[in-house]
Coordinates of C-alpha atoms in Angstrom, one line a residue:
D1 CA -30.2 7.2 -24.8
L2 CA -27.1 9.0 -24.0
A3 CA -28.4 12.4 -25.3
A4 CA -31.6 11.6 -23.5
A5 CA -29.8 11.2 -20.3
I6 CA -27.8 14.3 -20.8
F7 CA -30.9 16.4 -21.6
L8 CA -32.5 14.9 -18.7
G9 CA -29.5 15.8 -16.4
T10 CA -29.6 19.2 -17.5
V11 CA -33.3 19.7 -16.8
V12 CA -33.0 18.5 -13.5
A13 CA -30.0 20.5 -12.6
L14 CA -31.8 23.3 -13.9
L15 CA -35.1 22.8 -11.8
V16 CA -32.8 22.0 -8.7
S17 CA -30.8 25.3 -9.3
F18 CA -33.8 27.5 -9.7
T19 CA -35.7 25.9 -6.5
S20 CA -32.3 26.4 -4.5
F21 CA -32.2 30.2 -5.5
V22 CA -35.7 30.8 -5.1
R23 CA -35.5 28.9 -1.3
S24 CA -32.2 31.1 -0.8
H25 CA -34.5 34.3 -1.1
N26 CA -37.3 33.1 1.2
L27 CA -35.1 31.8 4.3
K28 CA -36.6 31.8 7.8
P29 CA -35.0 34.7 9.9
T30 CA -32.9 32.3 11.8
L31 CA -31.4 30.9 8.9
R32 CA -30.4 34.1 7.6
E33 CA -28.4 34.9 10.8
L34 CA -26.0 32.1 9.7
P35 CA -23.1 33.5 7.7
V36 CA -23.0 32.2 4.0
A37 CA -20.1 31.3 2.3
T38 CA -19.4 33.3 -1.0
G39 CA -19.5 31.7 -4.5
S40 CA -22.3 29.8 -6.3
F41 CA -23.4 26.1 -5.6
I42 CA -21.4 25.2 -8.3
D43 CA -18.2 26.6 -6.3
S44 CA -19.5 24.6 -3.3
V45 CA -19.8 21.4 -5.0
R46 CA -16.2 21.8 -6.6
N47 CA -14.8 22.7 -3.2
I48 CA -16.7 20.2 -1.2
T49 CA -15.3 17.2 -3.8
S50 CA -11.7 18.5 -4.1
K51 CA -8.7 17.3 -2.3
N52 CA -8.6 20.5 -0.8
A53 CA -12.3 20.2 1.0
P54 CA -10.8 20.2 4.4
W55 CA -8.6 23.2 4.4
W56 CA -11.4 25.0 2.1
I57 CA -14.1 24.5 5.0
I58 CA -11.1 26.2 7.4
E59 CA -10.6 29.1 5.1
V60 CA -14.5 29.8 5.0
A61 CA -14.6 29.7 8.6
K62 CA -12.2 32.3 9.1
R63 CA -13.4 34.3 6.2
T64 CA -16.8 34.6 7.6
D65 CA -15.5 34.7 11.2
A66 CA -17.9 31.8 12.1
R67 CA -17.7 28.2 13.1
V68 CA -21.2 27.4 12.0
F69 CA -22.1 28.4 8.2
R70 CA -24.3 27.9 5.3
V71 CA -23.0 27.1 1.7
R72 CA -25.0 27.2 -1.3
F73 CA -25.9 23.8 -2.4
P74 CA -27.9 22.1 -5.0
Q75 CA -30.8 20.7 -2.7
L76 CA -33.9 22.1 -0.9
Q77 CA -32.6 21.7 2.4
P78 CA -30.0 24.4 3.9
F79 CA -26.7 23.0 3.8
V80 CA -24.7 24.0 6.9
F81 CA -21.0 23.3 8.0
V82 CA -20.7 22.6 11.9
C83 CA -17.2 23.5 13.1
E84 CA -18.4 24.7 16.6
A85 CA -17.4 21.9 19.0
E86 CA -20.6 22.1 21.3
A87 CA -23.0 22.5 18.1
A88 CA -21.2 19.3 16.9
R89 CA -21.6 17.2 20.0
R90 CA -25.3 18.3 20.2
L91 CA -25.9 16.8 17.0
L92 CA -23.7 13.8 17.3
L93 CA -25.2 13.0 20.8
A94 CA -29.0 13.3 19.8
T95 CA -31.3 10.4 20.0
C96 CA -32.7 9.3 16.9
G97 CA -36.0 10.9 17.5
D98 CA -34.3 14.4 17.3
V99 CA -31.6 13.5 14.5
V100 CA -31.4 11.3 11.6
K101 CA -29.0 10.5 8.7
P102 CA -29.7 12.7 5.9
G103 CA -30.4 11.8 2.3
I104 CA -27.0 12.6 1.2
Y105 CA -25.9 9.4 2.4
K106 CA -28.3 7.3 -0.1
A107 CA -25.2 8.4 -2.8
F108 CA -22.7 6.1 -0.5
T109 CA -24.7 3.0 -1.3
G110 CA -23.3 3.1 -4.9
G111 CA -19.8 2.0 -3.3
T112 CA -22.0 -1.5 -2.3
K113 CA -23.9 -1.8 -5.8
G114 CA -27.1 0.1 -3.9
V115 CA -27.0 -2.3 -0.9
P116 CA -27.3 -0.3 2.3
S117 CA -24.6 -1.1 5.0
M118 CA -24.0 -0.6 8.8
F119 CA -22.9 2.7 8.0
T120 CA -25.8 3.7 5.6
L121 CA -28.6 2.6 7.4
Q122 CA -30.7 5.0 9.7
T123 CA -29.9 5.0 12.9
G124 CA -32.9 3.3 15.2
S125 CA -34.1 1.2 12.0
A126 CA -34.2 -2.6 12.7
A127 CA -31.6 -3.3 10.2
H128 CA -29.0 -1.2 11.7
T129 CA -30.0 -2.2 15.1
H130 CA -29.7 -5.7 14.5
A131 CA -26.4 -5.2 12.3
R132 CA -24.9 -3.0 15.1
K133 CA -25.8 -5.2 18.1
G134 CA -24.9 -8.4 16.1
V135 CA -21.6 -7.3 16.1
A136 CA -20.9 -5.7 19.2
P137 CA -19.4 -8.8 21.0
A138 CA -16.6 -8.9 18.6
F139 CA -15.1 -5.4 20.0
S140 CA -15.7 -6.2 23.6
S141 CA -12.5 -5.5 26.0
R142 CA -12.0 -9.2 26.7
R143 CA -12.0 -10.1 22.6
V144 CA -9.9 -6.9 21.9
S145 CA -7.2 -8.5 24.3
E146 CA -7.4 -12.2 23.1
A147 CA -7.5 -10.7 19.3
V148 CA -4.9 -8.0 19.4
I149 CA -2.8 -7.4 22.5
R150 CA -2.1 -11.0 23.3
S151 CA -2.5 -12.2 19.7
P152 CA 0.1 -14.8 18.6
R153 CA -1.0 -14.3 15.1
C154 CA -0.9 -10.3 15.6
H155 CA 2.9 -10.7 16.9
A156 CA 3.7 -12.7 14.0
K157 CA 2.6 -10.0 11.5
L158 CA 4.7 -7.3 13.8
I159 CA 7.7 -9.5 13.6
E160 CA 7.2 -9.7 9.8
L161 CA 7.1 -5.9 9.8
E162 CA 10.3 -5.9 12.0
A163 CA 12.3 -8.2 9.4
L164 CA 11.0 -5.9 6.6
L165 CA 12.3 -2.7 8.2
K166 CA 15.5 -4.2 8.8
R167 CA 15.8 -5.2 5.3
R168 CA 14.5 -2.2 3.7
P169 CA 14.8 0.7 6.2
V170 CA 13.6 3.5 3.9
F171 CA 9.8 3.3 3.5
D172 CA 6.9 5.1 2.8
P173 CA 4.8 4.8 6.2
A174 CA 1.3 5.4 4.6
R175 CA 1.8 2.3 2.1
L176 CA 3.2 0.2 4.7
M177 CA 1.1 0.8 7.6
C178 CA -1.6 0.2 5.4
E179 CA -0.6 -3.2 4.2
L180 CA 0.2 -4.0 8.0
T181 CA -3.3 -3.3 9.0
V182 CA -5.0 -5.2 5.8
D183 CA -3.1 -8.0 7.0
M184 CA -4.4 -7.4 10.7
I185 CA -7.8 -7.0 9.9
G186 CA -7.9 -10.4 8.2
E187 CA -6.5 -12.0 11.4
I188 CA -8.4 -10.1 14.1
G189 CA -11.5 -9.5 12.1
L190 CA -12.2 -12.3 9.3
G191 CA -10.9 -15.2 11.3
G192 CA -7.7 -15.7 10.1
F193 CA -8.1 -14.4 6.3
N194 CA -4.7 -14.4 4.5
F195 CA -4.4 -11.2 2.6
G196 CA -0.9 -12.0 2.0
T197 CA 0.2 -8.3 1.9
L198 CA 3.2 -8.1 4.0
S199 CA 4.8 -11.4 2.8
A200 CA 4.2 -10.5 -0.8
T201 CA 6.0 -6.7 -0.3
I202 CA 9.0 -8.8 1.4
K203 CA 9.1 -11.1 -1.5
A204 CA 9.0 -8.5 -4.1
E205 CA 12.4 -7.3 -5.4
G206 CA 11.8 -4.3 -7.6
S207 CA 8.5 -5.4 -9.0
P208 CA 5.1 -4.4 -7.8
P209 CA 3.9 -6.8 -5.0
N210 CA 1.1 -9.2 -5.9
S211 CA -1.4 -10.0 -3.3
V212 CA -5.1 -10.2 -2.4
G213 CA -4.3 -7.3 -0.2
H214 CA -2.3 -5.4 -2.7
D215 CA -5.3 -5.8 -5.1
L216 CA -7.6 -4.6 -2.2
L217 CA -5.7 -1.5 -1.8
R218 CA -5.4 -0.9 -5.5
D219 CA -9.0 -1.2 -5.9
L220 CA -10.4 1.1 -3.2
P221 CA -9.2 4.5 -3.7
A222 CA -10.5 4.7 -7.1
A223 CA -14.1 3.1 -5.7
L224 CA -14.2 5.2 -2.3
T225 CA -13.4 8.6 -4.3
E226 CA -15.9 8.1 -6.5
F227 CA -19.0 6.8 -4.2
T228 CA -18.0 8.5 -1.0
L229 CA -17.0 11.8 -2.1
K230 CA -17.8 12.8 -5.7
R231 CA -21.1 11.5 -6.0
P232 CA -22.3 12.5 -2.4
G233 CA -20.9 15.7 -3.2
N234 CA -22.4 16.4 -6.4
P235 CA -26.0 15.3 -7.0
F236 CA -25.7 15.8 -10.5
R237 CA -22.6 13.5 -11.1
A238 CA -24.8 10.2 -11.4
F239 CA -26.4 11.6 -14.6
Y240 CA -23.3 11.6 -16.3
A241 CA -21.0 9.4 -14.8
A242 CA -21.3 6.9 -17.5
L243 CA -19.4 9.5 -19.5
L244 CA -16.4 9.4 -17.2
P245 CA -13.6 7.1 -17.7
E246 CA -12.8 7.4 -14.0
A247 CA -16.3 6.7 -12.7
R248 CA -16.4 3.4 -15.1
E249 CA -13.2 2.3 -13.6
A250 CA -14.5 3.1 -10.0
A251 CA -17.6 0.9 -11.1
R252 CA -15.6 -1.8 -12.0
A253 CA -13.2 -1.4 -8.9
R254 CA -16.5 -1.5 -6.8
D255 CA -17.6 -4.8 -8.4
R256 CA -14.2 -6.1 -7.8
L257 CA -14.4 -5.3 -4.2
M258 CA -17.7 -6.8 -3.7
R259 CA -16.7 -10.1 -5.3
L260 CA -13.8 -10.1 -3.0
S261 CA -16.1 -9.7 0.2
Q262 CA -18.2 -12.5 -1.0
S263 CA -15.0 -14.7 -1.6
I264 CA -13.9 -13.7 2.1
L265 CA -17.6 -15.1 3.1
D266 CA -17.0 -18.5 1.3
D267 CA -13.4 -18.8 2.6
F268 CA -14.4 -18.2 5.9
R269 CA -17.1 -20.9 5.8
T270 CA -14.7 -23.5 4.2
R271 CA -12.3 -23.0 6.8
R272 CA -14.8 -22.9 9.7
A273 CA -16.3 -26.3 8.7
A274 CA -12.6 -27.9 8.8
S275 CA -11.7 -26.5 11.7
R276 CA -11.7 -28.0 15.3
D277 CA -11.5 -24.1 16.8
E278 CA -15.0 -23.0 16.6
K279 CA -14.3 -20.0 19.2
M280 CA -11.8 -18.5 16.9
F281 CA -14.2 -18.3 14.3
A282 CA -17.4 -17.6 16.0
S283 CA -16.3 -14.6 18.1
S284 CA -14.6 -12.7 15.2
I285 CA -16.3 -9.9 13.3
L286 CA -17.0 -12.1 10.2
G287 CA -18.4 -14.9 12.8
H288 CA -21.2 -12.5 14.1
L289 CA -22.0 -11.3 10.4
V290 CA -22.5 -14.8 9.2
D291 CA -24.4 -16.0 12.2
N292 CA -26.5 -13.0 12.4
P293 CA -30.0 -14.3 11.0
H294 CA -31.3 -10.6 10.4
Y295 CA -29.2 -10.2 7.2
A296 CA -31.5 -10.8 4.3
N297 CA -28.8 -12.7 2.3
D298 CA -25.2 -12.5 1.6
L299 CA -25.2 -9.5 -0.6
A300 CA -26.3 -7.5 2.6
R301 CA -23.4 -9.3 4.3
C302 CA -20.9 -8.2 1.8
A303 CA -21.9 -4.7 2.2
D304 CA -20.8 -5.0 5.6
V305 CA -17.7 -6.9 4.9
L306 CA -16.5 -4.3 2.8
T307 CA -17.7 -1.6 5.2
F308 CA -15.2 -3.3 7.6
L309 CA -12.3 -3.8 5.2
V310 CA -12.4 -0.1 4.4
A311 CA -12.8 1.4 8.4
G312 CA -10.5 -1.4 9.5
H313 CA -7.5 -0.5 7.5
D314 CA -7.0 2.9 6.3
T315 CA -8.0 5.0 9.4
T316 CA -5.6 2.6 11.7
G317 CA -3.0 2.9 9.0
Y318 CA -2.9 6.4 8.2
T319 CA -3.0 7.3 11.9
L320 CA 0.4 5.2 12.3
A321 CA 1.8 6.7 9.5
F322 CA 1.0 10.2 10.7
T323 CA 2.3 9.6 14.1
L324 CA 5.4 7.8 12.9
Y325 CA 5.9 11.3 10.9
E326 CA 5.5 13.4 14.0
L327 CA 7.5 11.6 16.0
A328 CA 10.5 11.5 13.5
K329 CA 10.1 15.4 13.1
H330 CA 10.3 15.7 17.2
P331 CA 13.4 13.3 18.0
G332 CA 13.4 14.9 21.6
I333 CA 9.5 13.4 22.0
Q334 CA 10.6 10.2 20.5
D335 CA 13.9 9.6 22.6
E336 CA 11.5 10.4 25.5
L337 CA 8.7 7.9 24.4
R338 CA 11.4 5.0 23.7
V339 CA 12.9 5.7 27.5
E340 CA 9.3 5.6 29.0
L341 CA 8.6 2.2 26.8
N342 CA 11.7 0.4 28.2
A343 CA 11.2 1.8 31.6
S344 CA 7.8 0.2 31.3
S345 CA 9.4 -3.0 29.7
S346 CA 11.9 -3.1 32.7
S347 CA 9.4 -2.8 35.4
A348 CA 7.1 -5.4 33.9
S349 CA 6.9 -8.8 35.5
S350 CA 9.2 -11.3 33.5
G351 CA 6.0 -13.1 32.4
A352 CA 4.4 -10.2 30.8
D353 CA 4.0 -10.1 27.0
P354 CA 6.1 -7.1 25.8
E355 CA 3.2 -5.7 23.6
V356 CA 1.3 -4.7 26.8
F357 CA 4.1 -2.3 27.9
G358 CA 2.5 0.3 25.6
E359 CA -0.5 0.1 28.2
A360 CA 1.8 1.6 30.8
S361 CA 3.0 4.6 29.1
P362 CA 1.1 8.1 29.6
L363 CA 3.4 9.8 26.9
L364 CA 2.2 7.2 24.3
S365 CA -1.4 8.0 25.2
R366 CA -0.6 11.6 24.6
V367 CA 1.1 11.2 21.5
I368 CA -1.6 9.1 19.9
K369 CA -4.1 11.7 21.0
E370 CA -2.2 14.7 19.7
S371 CA -1.6 12.8 16.4
M372 CA -5.5 12.1 16.0
R373 CA -6.2 15.7 16.9
L374 CA -3.8 17.2 14.4
W375 CA -4.5 14.7 11.9
P376 CA -8.2 13.0 12.0
V377 CA -8.1 10.6 9.4
A378 CA -11.8 10.8 8.9
A379 CA -11.2 14.6 8.5
Q380 CA -14.7 15.2 6.9
G381 CA -16.4 13.5 9.8
S382 CA -20.4 12.7 9.9
I383 CA -23.3 14.4 8.4
R384 CA -26.8 14.7 10.3
E385 CA -30.2 16.1 9.8
P386 CA -31.9 17.6 13.0
L387 CA -35.5 17.1 13.3
T388 CA -35.8 20.4 15.6
D389 CA -33.9 23.6 15.6
V390 CA -30.2 23.2 17.3
P391 CA -29.4 26.3 19.0
I392 CA -25.6 27.6 18.9
G393 CA -24.2 28.5 22.1
D394 CA -26.3 31.5 23.8
S395 CA -26.1 33.7 20.6
G396 CA -29.9 33.1 19.9
T397 CA -29.1 31.8 16.4
V398 CA -30.3 28.2 15.3
I399 CA -29.4 25.6 13.0
P400 CA -32.9 25.0 11.4
K401 CA -34.6 21.8 11.4
G402 CA -34.3 19.7 8.3
S403 CA -30.7 21.2 7.4
T404 CA -28.2 19.0 6.0
C405 CA -25.3 19.4 8.8
W406 CA -21.7 18.3 8.0
I407 CA -19.6 17.8 11.0
P408 CA -16.1 18.0 9.8
F409 CA -13.6 16.4 12.4
F410 CA -10.7 18.4 11.0
A411 CA -11.9 21.7 11.1
V412 CA -13.6 21.5 14.7
S413 CA -10.1 20.3 15.9
R414 CA -8.2 22.9 13.9
L415 CA -10.4 25.8 14.9
A416 CA -10.6 24.9 18.6
N417 CA -9.5 27.9 21.0
V418 CA -6.2 26.4 21.9
T419 CA -2.4 27.1 21.7
A420 CA -0.9 26.9 18.5
P421 CA -3.6 24.3 17.3
D422 CA -1.7 23.4 14.1
T423 CA 1.6 22.3 16.1
F424 CA 2.2 18.8 17.5
L425 CA 2.3 19.4 21.3
P426 CA 1.5 15.9 23.1
D427 CA 2.0 17.6 26.5
R428 CA -1.0 20.1 26.0
W429 CA -2.9 16.8 27.2
L430 CA -1.2 17.1 30.8
E431 CA -3.4 17.9 33.8
P432 CA -3.0 21.6 34.4
K433 CA -2.2 23.0 37.7
D434 CA -4.3 26.3 37.1
A435 CA -7.4 27.6 35.8
A436 CA -6.6 29.1 32.5
A437 CA -4.7 25.8 31.4
R438 CA -7.7 23.9 32.9
A439 CA -10.0 25.8 30.5
E440 CA -7.7 25.0 27.7
L441 CA -7.8 21.4 28.2
D442 CA -11.5 21.4 28.7
E443 CA -11.9 23.2 25.3
L444 CA -9.4 20.4 23.8
K445 CA -11.2 17.7 25.1
T446 CA -14.6 19.2 23.9
S447 CA -13.4 19.5 20.4
F448 CA -11.8 15.7 20.2
F449 CA -14.0 12.8 19.0
P450 CA -12.1 11.3 16.1
F451 CA -14.2 8.0 16.4
S452 CA -17.3 10.1 16.4
L453 CA -19.9 10.0 19.2
G454 CA -23.3 8.6 20.3
R455 CA -25.0 5.7 18.7
R456 CA -23.3 6.0 15.3
N457 CA -19.3 6.4 16.8
C458 CA -17.2 3.9 15.3
V459 CA -18.0 0.5 16.6
G460 CA -14.5 -0.7 16.2
Q461 CA -12.8 2.0 18.1
A462 CA -11.4 -0.1 20.6
V463 CA -9.6 -2.6 18.1
A464 CA -8.4 0.4 16.1
Q465 CA -6.6 1.9 19.5
A466 CA -5.3 -1.4 20.9
E467 CA -3.9 -1.9 17.3
I468 CA -2.3 1.6 17.2
R469 CA -0.7 1.2 20.8
Q470 CA 0.9 -2.4 20.1
V471 CA 2.3 -1.1 16.7
L472 CA 3.5 1.8 18.1
A473 CA 4.9 0.6 21.3
R474 CA 6.8 -2.3 19.3
L475 CA 8.2 -0.1 16.5
V476 CA 9.3 2.7 19.0
R477 CA 11.3 0.5 21.2
K478 CA 13.0 -1.2 18.2
F479 CA 13.8 1.5 15.8
R480 CA 14.7 5.3 15.7
F481 CA 12.5 7.0 12.8
E482 CA 14.2 9.7 10.7
V483 CA 12.7 11.8 8.1
D484 CA 14.1 11.1 4.4
K485 CA 11.5 12.9 2.7
L486 CA 8.4 14.8 4.1
P487 CA 4.9 13.8 2.6
A488 CA 2.2 15.8 0.8
I489 CA -1.1 15.6 2.8
D490 CA -3.4 14.0 0.4
F491 CA -7.4 13.7 1.0
A492 CA -10.2 11.8 -0.6
L493 CA -12.4 9.8 1.7
T494 CA -9.6 9.9 4.3
L495 CA -6.6 12.3 5.1
K496 CA -3.3 10.6 4.5
P497 CA 0.3 11.5 4.2
A498 CA 1.4 10.6 0.7
G499 CA 4.8 10.1 -1.0
G500 CA 7.0 11.0 2.0
L501 CA 9.6 8.5 3.2
L502 CA 11.1 7.4 6.6
R503 CA 14.3 5.7 7.3
A504 CA 14.2 3.1 10.5
V505 CA 17.6 2.9 12.0
A506 CA 17.6 -0.1 14.5
V507 CA 18.0 1.3 17.9
S508 CA 21.2 -1.0 18.7
E509 CA 22.5 0.5 15.3
A510 CA 21.8 4.2 16.4

């Protein structure tokens, strides 16, 4: 059986390679006008699935002197990277009659045992429409204010975090911020589900912390790397994955995550039945999933529970970590922000919630925007398939219909025509006084869409932004952050600062 599988995979690979070769020599004139990255489709697969993928795309764009270019890839449709902001926006904002999610997204369902999720369902399909509309009320401005900004449960988590930083001032921001956001999504979105992550970290003394949250954080990297990076980027991998120990472990991790999703559903129903606070349960993300009659069964719900667990913790957690590193590397900006936050606190009414002070800080807004521009955690962005030709500027060149168009947010923002695009400059977001600066700010805004755009934008972005503002406002007022060890920049499904350390010094001790 194994030999037959290997033989079948080899035959399919040769057929696809031959077809791709023939097609590459019979392309439309419009497609020929797109620059083509050097190297074979094997080189493309290796680079797209590597940890260096975001930087490789930028390197190819610079080498070809193009912001839209084609790579050789083992599929019949042209495979195009779109790093030009206007073309990217046109694809993302197109209606479902002009653009669809391509077949490559089917590989992502491996992460949910073949069950489609809100992330992989086709835009405009009944299933996607019912799922997205069903959960949308959980992200209303009123709900965000109640669940995040003014939530005693979230404030309690921040108090836990503050106590931990005073006890252990040297910390890994990527790890600790993800532990925080796992706990917060349990409180905010899952009706108060207790992951116990921060509590376990506080209790752990020299030994690995043990909690449901830590199990989640241990299983996610293996499953995500396999099913959202390596499988979609390599159409042949499914044929030989059973031979790879890392792929087998990823499948086991995926199965554990799906079982965790079911246990979260079961726990929610049990706690809800015993509670008198029906509003808290019904208004949560999980409440809307459970009460949505359009889900076929709990397996379909589990796919979306897992999707929200992934999207709701690491993007927010790593954004917090990147921002803390940038503030630590730029102490002058950090001090200025602290002064502004404290001034907002002093001018607020005595009855105001301290965590709302961050809402009144323009510098905090600029710091967050600049951090997300420089380090968009969803670095590889979105993938679309246009159903009509897409013009690229006024050049007459088009992206042919049927192409697989990959829109990498990291490359779009780093390749924008702005001053020092690789430098952290929050004041670049200030309203300019002259025409030249206005043109640069317009370019900046055009190339900035970290939560994507259109009907498939991030449904939870309001919650994420509220969490980021709330956490940063509290931490910067309470602590001064210093770099103890700069991180390496790691990439799998998301971009993250890995292996670095910061030191938190209580402001009263500074």
